[in-house]
Amino acid sequence: MRGDDSTDEQAVFEALADPDCREILATVAEPLPAKAVAQQCDLPQTSTYRKLEQLSEAGLVAEQTDVRPDGHHRTTYVRDCNGVFVALDGDDAFDVEVVSAQQSPDERLARLWARVSEEL
Amino acid sequence: MNGPISPIVIGFKTVTLLLGGLITYLAAKAARKTRSRALTYLAVGFGTVTSGSLLAGVADQLFGIDTHTALVFENAITAAGFAVIAYSLSVASRSAFGDR
């Protein structure tokens, strides 16, 4: 993960360790408001809000503002990753990389080149 | 000047320089973001090949160096650039994500 923030790393591990978080992550392939997430996952609303917050802090889910013509904007949540890579980085540190859903060309090049070198 | 160069050659050379420049730019951007040594070598390698191609053309056209010498010069730089690119893979292979 960029910036080597150990708390981010911990947040990713904790979010993925939670079965409800994983179910939510699987559900929000399309942007959904929290209420709809709670309904589809059959979870109480309060814990759905808490877990969505947890997921977005871990950078796995993105919050969006849905602008509607009647002026009542609502917040929706959408998955913001294609997966997470975890590797042992040398001797002591874990290298955690959240693969973002929207990769820029330079990120794709970096990933591609890393993949080529892994085949050596 | 060493005689007219066919427009096809100029066209391909232009495309080569533009694409080489684009790949160099993307590799440099990725290297800066990830602080990866492997990607730095990749950018340097592509930059070398691309600028070698440009410099050989400049030497040939503007400074009247004979075409044979310019070709030798260009191919030497291309070889060096590809050596750097190949080396970047051996740097990258030490870490799963390309040496963060």
PDB file of C-alpha atoms in Angstrom:
ATOM      1  CA  MET A   1       0.000   0.000   0.000  1.00  0.00           C
ATOM      2  CA  ARG A   2       1.226   3.434  -0.858  1.00  0.00           C
ATOM      3  CA  GLY A   3       2.806   5.449   1.905  1.00  0.00           C
ATOM      4  CA  ASP A   4       3.561   2.328   3.957  1.00  0.00           C
ATOM      5  CA  ASP A   5       0.802   3.214   6.403  1.00  0.00           C
ATOM      6  CA  SER A   6       0.570   0.323   8.835  1.00  0.00           C
ATOM      7  CA  THR A   7      -2.868   1.429  10.059  1.00  0.00           C
ATOM      8  CA  ASP A   8      -4.240   1.213   6.498  1.00  0.00           C
ATOM      9  CA  GLU A   9      -2.843  -2.280   6.264  1.00  0.00           C
ATOM     10  CA  GLN A  10      -4.505  -3.210   9.543  1.00  0.00           C
ATOM     11  CA  ALA A  11      -7.803  -1.685   8.355  1.00  0.00           C
ATOM     12  CA  VAL A  12      -7.733  -3.787   5.184  1.00  0.00           C
ATOM     13  CA  PHE A  13      -7.045  -6.996   7.112  1.00  0.00           C
ATOM     14  CA  GLU A  14      -9.764  -6.248   9.681  1.00  0.00           C
ATOM     15  CA  ALA A  15     -12.360  -5.379   7.066  1.00  0.00           C
ATOM     16  CA  LEU A  16     -11.687  -8.544   5.090  1.00  0.00           C
ATOM     17  CA  ALA A  17     -11.714 -10.675   8.234  1.00  0.00           C
ATOM     18  CA  ASP A  18     -15.338  -9.671   8.869  1.00  0.00           C
ATOM     19  CA  PRO A  19     -17.842 -11.923   7.042  1.00  0.00           C
ATOM     20  CA  ASP A  20     -20.460  -9.138   6.920  1.00  0.00           C
ATOM     21  CA  CYS A  21     -17.928  -6.761   5.386  1.00  0.00           C
ATOM     22  CA  ARG A  22     -17.084  -9.344   2.772  1.00  0.00           C
ATOM     23  CA  GLU A  23     -20.750  -9.811   1.955  1.00  0.00           C
ATOM     24  CA  ILE A  24     -21.221  -6.063   1.642  1.00  0.00           C
ATOM     25  CA  LEU A  25     -18.141  -5.834  -0.570  1.00  0.00           C
ATOM     26  CA  ALA A  26     -19.600  -8.502  -2.847  1.00  0.00           C
ATOM     27  CA  THR A  27     -22.943  -6.688  -2.941  1.00  0.00           C
ATOM     28  CA  VAL A  28     -21.811  -3.177  -3.854  1.00  0.00           C
ATOM     29  CA  ALA A  29     -20.678  -3.951  -7.392  1.00  0.00           C
ATOM     30  CA  GLU A  30     -23.220  -1.273  -8.333  1.00  0.00           C
ATOM     31  CA  PRO A  31     -23.533   1.975  -6.339  1.00  0.00           C
ATOM     32  CA  LEU A  32     -26.111   1.426  -3.607  1.00  0.00           C
ATOM     33  CA  PRO A  33     -27.413   3.561  -0.732  1.00  0.00           C
ATOM     34  CA  ALA A  34     -26.759   2.133   2.731  1.00  0.00           C
ATOM     35  CA  LYS A  35     -30.412   1.177   3.200  1.00  0.00           C
ATOM     36  CA  ALA A  36     -30.401  -0.973   0.082  1.00  0.00           C
ATOM     37  CA  VAL A  37     -27.143  -2.586   1.179  1.00  0.00           C
ATOM     38  CA  ALA A  38     -28.686  -3.436   4.556  1.00  0.00           C
ATOM     39  CA  GLN A  39     -31.712  -4.932   2.828  1.00  0.00           C
ATOM     40  CA  GLN A  40     -29.795  -7.010   0.326  1.00  0.00           C
ATOM     41  CA  CYS A  41     -27.343  -8.314   2.911  1.00  0.00           C
ATOM     42  CA  ASP A  42     -30.083  -8.797   5.506  1.00  0.00           C
ATOM     43  CA  LEU A  43     -28.177  -6.796   8.112  1.00  0.00           C
ATOM     44  CA  PRO A  44     -29.345  -4.230  10.680  1.00  0.00           C
ATOM     45  CA  GLN A  45     -28.947  -0.677   9.369  1.00  0.00           C
ATOM     46  CA  THR A  46     -26.729   0.554  12.167  1.00  0.00           C
ATOM     47  CA  SER A  47     -24.130  -2.137  11.669  1.00  0.00           C
ATOM     48  CA  THR A  48     -24.370  -1.726   7.897  1.00  0.00           C
ATOM     49  CA  TYR A  49     -23.418   1.948   8.299  1.00  0.00           C
ATOM     50  CA  ARG A  50     -20.578   1.014  10.608  1.00  0.00           C
ATOM     51  CA  LYS A  51     -19.241  -1.646   8.259  1.00  0.00           C
ATOM     52  CA  LEU A  52     -19.546   0.596   5.204  1.00  0.00           C
ATOM     53  CA  GLU A  53     -17.543   3.179   7.111  1.00  0.00           C
ATOM     54  CA  GLN A  54     -14.966   0.525   7.948  1.00  0.00           C
ATOM     55  CA  LEU A  55     -14.750  -0.566   4.303  1.00  0.00           C
ATOM     56  CA  SER A  56     -14.348   2.957   3.013  1.00  0.00           C
ATOM     57  CA  GLU A  57     -11.628   3.705   5.583  1.00  0.00           C
ATOM     58  CA  ALA A  58      -9.792   0.635   4.333  1.00  0.00           C
ATOM     59  CA  GLY A  59     -10.110   2.025   0.803  1.00  0.00           C
ATOM     60  CA  LEU A  60     -12.111  -0.936  -0.438  1.00  0.00           C
ATOM     61  CA  VAL A  61     -15.385   0.921  -0.939  1.00  0.00           C
ATOM     62  CA  ALA A  62     -15.898   4.447  -2.255  1.00  0.00           C
ATOM     63  CA  GLU A  63     -18.594   6.865  -1.143  1.00  0.00           C
ATOM     64  CA  GLN A  64     -20.401   8.701  -3.893  1.00  0.00           C
ATOM     65  CA  THR A  65     -22.964  11.445  -3.831  1.00  0.00           C
ATOM     66  CA  ASP A  66     -25.906  10.739  -6.035  1.00  0.00           C
ATOM     67  CA  VAL A  67     -27.237  14.034  -7.352  1.00  0.00           C
ATOM     68  CA  ARG A  68     -30.947  13.774  -7.964  1.00  0.00           C
ATOM     69  CA  PRO A  69     -33.192  16.241  -9.782  1.00  0.00           C
ATOM     70  CA  ASP A  70     -35.390  16.819  -6.706  1.00  0.00           C
ATOM     71  CA  GLY A  71     -32.397  18.176  -4.793  1.00  0.00           C
ATOM     72  CA  HIS A  72     -32.304  15.366  -2.249  1.00  0.00           C
ATOM     73  CA  HIS A  73     -28.811  14.065  -2.726  1.00  0.00           C
ATOM     74  CA  ARG A  74     -28.066  10.696  -1.297  1.00  0.00           C
ATOM     75  CA  THR A  75     -24.876   8.880  -0.480  1.00  0.00           C
ATOM     76  CA  THR A  76     -24.212   5.639  -2.271  1.00  0.00           C
ATOM     77  CA  TYR A  77     -21.453   3.139  -1.785  1.00  0.00           C
ATOM     78  CA  VAL A  78     -19.606   1.274  -4.494  1.00  0.00           C
ATOM     79  CA  ARG A  79     -16.793  -1.232  -4.551  1.00  0.00           C
ATOM     80  CA  ASP A  80     -13.497   0.495  -5.291  1.00  0.00           C
ATOM     81  CA  CYS A  81     -11.161  -2.447  -5.753  1.00  0.00           C
ATOM     82  CA  ASN A  82     -10.643  -5.513  -7.873  1.00  0.00           C
ATOM     83  CA  GLY A  83      -8.760  -7.381  -5.217  1.00  0.00           C
ATOM     84  CA  VAL A  84      -6.067  -7.231  -2.597  1.00  0.00           C
ATOM     85  CA  PHE A  85      -2.548  -8.592  -2.859  1.00  0.00           C
ATOM     86  CA  VAL A  86      -0.660  -9.548   0.262  1.00  0.00           C
ATOM     87  CA  ALA A  87       3.007 -10.456   0.094  1.00  0.00           C
ATOM     88  CA  LEU A  88       5.838 -10.870   2.532  1.00  0.00           C
ATOM     89  CA  ASP A  89       8.122  -8.001   1.676  1.00  0.00           C
ATOM     90  CA  GLY A  90      11.651  -9.140   2.411  1.00  0.00           C
ATOM     91  CA  ASP A  91      12.202 -10.008   6.059  1.00  0.00           C
ATOM     92  CA  ASP A  92       9.671  -8.409   8.356  1.00  0.00           C
ATOM     93  CA  ALA A  93       6.986  -6.376   6.607  1.00  0.00           C
ATOM     94  CA  PHE A  94       3.796  -7.352   4.849  1.00  0.00           C
ATOM     95  CA  ASP A  95       3.212  -5.657   1.557  1.00  0.00           C
ATOM     96  CA  VAL A  96      -0.496  -5.034   1.065  1.00  0.00           C
ATOM     97  CA  GLU A  97      -1.743  -3.675  -2.205  1.00  0.00           C
ATOM     98  CA  VAL A  98      -5.358  -2.839  -2.913  1.00  0.00           C
ATOM     99  CA  VAL A  99      -5.859  -3.131  -6.652  1.00  0.00           C
ATOM    100  CA  SER A 100      -8.078  -0.210  -7.527  1.00  0.00           C
ATOM    101  CA  ALA A 101     -11.002  -0.721  -9.856  1.00  0.00           C
ATOM    102  CA  GLN A 102      -9.966   2.274 -11.921  1.00  0.00           C
ATOM    103  CA  GLN A 103      -6.322   1.772 -12.810  1.00  0.00           C
ATOM    104  CA  SER A 104      -4.482   4.488 -14.662  1.00  0.00           C
ATOM    105  CA  PRO A 105      -2.185   3.523 -17.561  1.00  0.00           C
ATOM    106  CA  ASP A 106       0.978   3.954 -15.479  1.00  0.00           C
ATOM    107  CA  GLU A 107      -0.460   1.703 -12.762  1.00  0.00           C
ATOM    108  CA  ARG A 108      -1.300  -0.901 -15.378  1.00  0.00           C
ATOM    109  CA  LEU A 109       2.230  -0.678 -16.740  1.00  0.00           C
ATOM    110  CA  ALA A 110       3.709  -1.106 -13.258  1.00  0.00           C
ATOM    111  CA  ARG A 111       1.505  -4.144 -12.586  1.00  0.00           C
ATOM    112  CA  LEU A 112       2.207  -5.636 -16.002  1.00  0.00           C
ATOM    113  CA  TRP A 113       5.961  -5.224 -15.666  1.00  0.00           C
ATOM    114  CA  ALA A 114       5.910  -6.689 -12.144  1.00  0.00           C
ATOM    115  CA  ARG A 115       3.980  -9.656 -13.532  1.00  0.00           C
ATOM    116  CA  VAL A 116       6.508 -10.196 -16.318  1.00  0.00           C
ATOM    117  CA  SER A 117       9.348 -10.208 -13.809  1.00  0.00           C
ATOM    118  CA  GLU A 118       7.486 -12.668 -11.573  1.00  0.00           C
ATOM    119  CA  GLU A 119       7.615 -15.183 -14.405  1.00  0.00           C
ATOM    120  CA  LEU A 120      11.424 -15.222 -14.367  1.00  0.00           C
TER     121      LEU A 120
ATOM    122  CA  MET B   1      21.860  16.229 -45.534  1.00  0.00           C
ATOM    123  CA  ASN B   2      22.173  12.771 -46.975  1.00  0.00           C
ATOM    124  CA  GLY B   3      19.514  12.835 -49.622  1.00  0.00           C
ATOM    125  CA  PRO B   4      15.757  12.734 -49.224  1.00  0.00           C
ATOM    126  CA  ILE B   5      14.229  10.226 -46.833  1.00  0.00           C
ATOM    127  CA  SER B   6      11.017   8.558 -47.842  1.00  0.00           C
ATOM    128  CA  PRO B   7       7.865   9.851 -46.129  1.00  0.00           C
ATOM    129  CA  ILE B   8       7.087   6.320 -44.952  1.00  0.00           C
ATOM    130  CA  VAL B   9      10.331   6.198 -42.973  1.00  0.00           C
ATOM    131  CA  ILE B  10       9.630   9.634 -41.502  1.00  0.00           C
ATOM    132  CA  GLY B  11       6.106   8.525 -40.608  1.00  0.00           C
ATOM    133  CA  PHE B  12       7.235   5.357 -38.828  1.00  0.00           C
ATOM    134  CA  LYS B  13      10.026   7.219 -37.081  1.00  0.00           C
ATOM    135  CA  THR B  14       7.539   9.783 -35.801  1.00  0.00           C
ATOM    136  CA  VAL B  15       5.199   7.076 -34.495  1.00  0.00           C
ATOM    137  CA  THR B  16       8.172   5.312 -32.866  1.00  0.00           C
ATOM    138  CA  LEU B  17       9.269   8.506 -31.113  1.00  0.00           C
ATOM    139  CA  LEU B  18       5.744   9.339 -29.934  1.00  0.00           C
ATOM    140  CA  LEU B  19       5.008   5.851 -28.598  1.00  0.00           C
ATOM    141  CA  GLY B  20       8.478   5.475 -27.118  1.00  0.00           C
ATOM    142  CA  GLY B  21       8.018   8.818 -25.411  1.00  0.00           C
ATOM    143  CA  LEU B  22       4.599   7.779 -24.100  1.00  0.00           C
ATOM    144  CA  ILE B  23       5.904   4.511 -22.639  1.00  0.00           C
ATOM    145  CA  THR B  24       8.868   6.342 -21.101  1.00  0.00           C
ATOM    146  CA  TYR B  25       6.531   8.919 -19.568  1.00  0.00           C
ATOM    147  CA  LEU B  26       4.183   6.265 -18.114  1.00  0.00           C
ATOM    148  CA  ALA B  27       7.082   4.238 -16.722  1.00  0.00           C
ATOM    149  CA  ALA B  28       8.598   7.362 -15.154  1.00  0.00           C
ATOM    150  CA  LYS B  29       5.236   8.320 -13.654  1.00  0.00           C
ATOM    151  CA  ALA B  30       4.737   4.820 -12.240  1.00  0.00           C
ATOM    152  CA  ALA B  31       8.320   4.841 -10.916  1.00  0.00           C
ATOM    153  CA  ARG B  32       7.783   8.149  -9.143  1.00  0.00           C
ATOM    154  CA  LYS B  33       4.499   6.984  -7.616  1.00  0.00           C
ATOM    155  CA  THR B  34       5.732   3.598  -6.413  1.00  0.00           C
ATOM    156  CA  ARG B  35       9.359   4.574  -5.811  1.00  0.00           C
ATOM    157  CA  SER B  36      10.235   1.311  -7.530  1.00  0.00           C
ATOM    158  CA  ARG B  37      13.783   0.821  -8.743  1.00  0.00           C
ATOM    159  CA  ALA B  38      12.609  -1.672 -11.352  1.00  0.00           C
ATOM    160  CA  LEU B  39      10.290   0.866 -12.948  1.00  0.00           C
ATOM    161  CA  THR B  40      13.013   3.508 -12.821  1.00  0.00           C
ATOM    162  CA  TYR B  41      15.250   1.210 -14.876  1.00  0.00           C
ATOM    163  CA  LEU B  42      12.355   0.506 -17.234  1.00  0.00           C
ATOM    164  CA  ALA B  43      11.839   4.238 -17.780  1.00  0.00           C
ATOM    165  CA  VAL B  44      15.571   4.852 -18.269  1.00  0.00           C
ATOM    166  CA  GLY B  45      15.758   1.961 -20.750  1.00  0.00           C
ATOM    167  CA  PHE B  46      12.828   3.131 -22.829  1.00  0.00           C
ATOM    168  CA  GLY B  47      14.045   6.701 -22.625  1.00  0.00           C
ATOM    169  CA  THR B  48      17.466   5.609 -23.893  1.00  0.00           C
ATOM    170  CA  VAL B  49      16.076   3.673 -26.852  1.00  0.00           C
ATOM    171  CA  THR B  50      13.708   6.500 -27.776  1.00  0.00           C
ATOM    172  CA  SER B  51      16.186   9.335 -27.453  1.00  0.00           C
ATOM    173  CA  GLY B  52      18.866   7.290 -29.235  1.00  0.00           C
ATOM    174  CA  SER B  53      16.532   6.948 -32.163  1.00  0.00           C
ATOM    175  CA  LEU B  54      15.885  10.692 -32.099  1.00  0.00           C
ATOM    176  CA  LEU B  55      19.545  11.670 -31.696  1.00  0.00           C
ATOM    177  CA  ALA B  56      20.694   9.428 -34.534  1.00  0.00           C
ATOM    178  CA  GLY B  57      18.133  11.050 -36.806  1.00  0.00           C
ATOM    179  CA  VAL B  58      19.237  14.507 -35.707  1.00  0.00           C
ATOM    180  CA  ALA B  59      22.916  13.628 -36.226  1.00  0.00           C
ATOM    181  CA  ASP B  60      22.174  12.227 -39.649  1.00  0.00           C
ATOM    182  CA  GLN B  61      19.959  15.052 -40.886  1.00  0.00           C
ATOM    183  CA  LEU B  62      21.354  18.166 -39.243  1.00  0.00           C
ATOM    184  CA  PHE B  63      25.021  17.495 -38.700  1.00  0.00           C
ATOM    185  CA  GLY B  64      25.644  15.605 -41.901  1.00  0.00           C
ATOM    186  CA  ILE B  65      27.164  12.593 -40.180  1.00  0.00           C
ATOM    187  CA  ASP B  66      27.099   9.813 -42.751  1.00  0.00           C
ATOM    188  CA  THR B  67      24.134   7.473 -42.561  1.00  0.00           C
ATOM    189  CA  HIS B  68      26.235   4.405 -41.830  1.00  0.00           C
ATOM    190  CA  THR B  69      27.796   5.996 -38.733  1.00  0.00           C
ATOM    191  CA  ALA B  70      24.400   7.246 -37.596  1.00  0.00           C
ATOM    192  CA  LEU B  71      22.996   3.707 -37.920  1.00  0.00           C
ATOM    193  CA  VAL B  72      25.854   2.234 -35.886  1.00  0.00           C
ATOM    194  CA  PHE B  73      25.319   4.924 -33.232  1.00  0.00           C
ATOM    195  CA  GLU B  74      21.552   4.328 -33.133  1.00  0.00           C
ATOM    196  CA  ASN B  75      21.871   0.561 -32.849  1.00  0.00           C
ATOM    197  CA  ALA B  76      24.505   0.818 -30.116  1.00  0.00           C
ATOM    198  CA  ILE B  77      22.164   3.026 -28.062  1.00  0.00           C
ATOM    199  CA  THR B  78      19.212   0.699 -28.748  1.00  0.00           C
ATOM    200  CA  ALA B  79      21.266  -2.251 -27.503  1.00  0.00           C
ATOM    201  CA  ALA B  80      22.253  -0.345 -24.367  1.00  0.00           C
ATOM    202  CA  GLY B  81      18.635   0.706 -23.747  1.00  0.00           C
ATOM    203  CA  PHE B  82      17.353  -2.845 -24.081  1.00  0.00           C
ATOM    204  CA  ALA B  83      20.099  -4.037 -21.733  1.00  0.00           C
ATOM    205  CA  VAL B  84      18.773  -1.613 -19.101  1.00  0.00           C
ATOM    206  CA  ILE B  85      15.183  -2.799 -19.719  1.00  0.00           C
ATOM    207  CA  ALA B  86      16.268  -6.437 -19.341  1.00  0.00           C
ATOM    208  CA  TYR B  87      18.113  -5.537 -16.147  1.00  0.00           C
ATOM    209  CA  SER B  88      14.946  -3.927 -14.732  1.00  0.00           C
ATOM    210  CA  LEU B  89      13.311  -7.355 -14.757  1.00  0.00           C
ATOM    211  CA  SER B  90      16.009  -8.851 -12.565  1.00  0.00           C
ATOM    212  CA  VAL B  91      15.562  -5.984 -10.095  1.00  0.00           C
ATOM    213  CA  ALA B  92      11.793  -6.404 -10.098  1.00  0.00           C
ATOM    214  CA  SER B  93      11.870 -10.146  -9.562  1.00  0.00           C
ATOM    215  CA  ARG B  94      13.141  -9.718  -6.025  1.00  0.00           C
ATOM    216  CA  SER B  95       9.780  -8.461  -4.815  1.00  0.00           C
ATOM    217  CA  ALA B  96       6.270  -9.526  -5.675  1.00  0.00           C
ATOM    218  CA  PHE B  97       5.064  -6.003  -6.393  1.00  0.00           C
ATOM    219  CA  GLY B  98       8.095  -4.707  -8.174  1.00  0.00           C
ATOM    220  CA  ASP B  99      10.351  -3.601  -5.339  1.00  0.00           C
ATOM    221  CA  ARG B 100       8.387  -1.064  -3.338  1.00  0.00           C
TER     222      ARG B 100
END
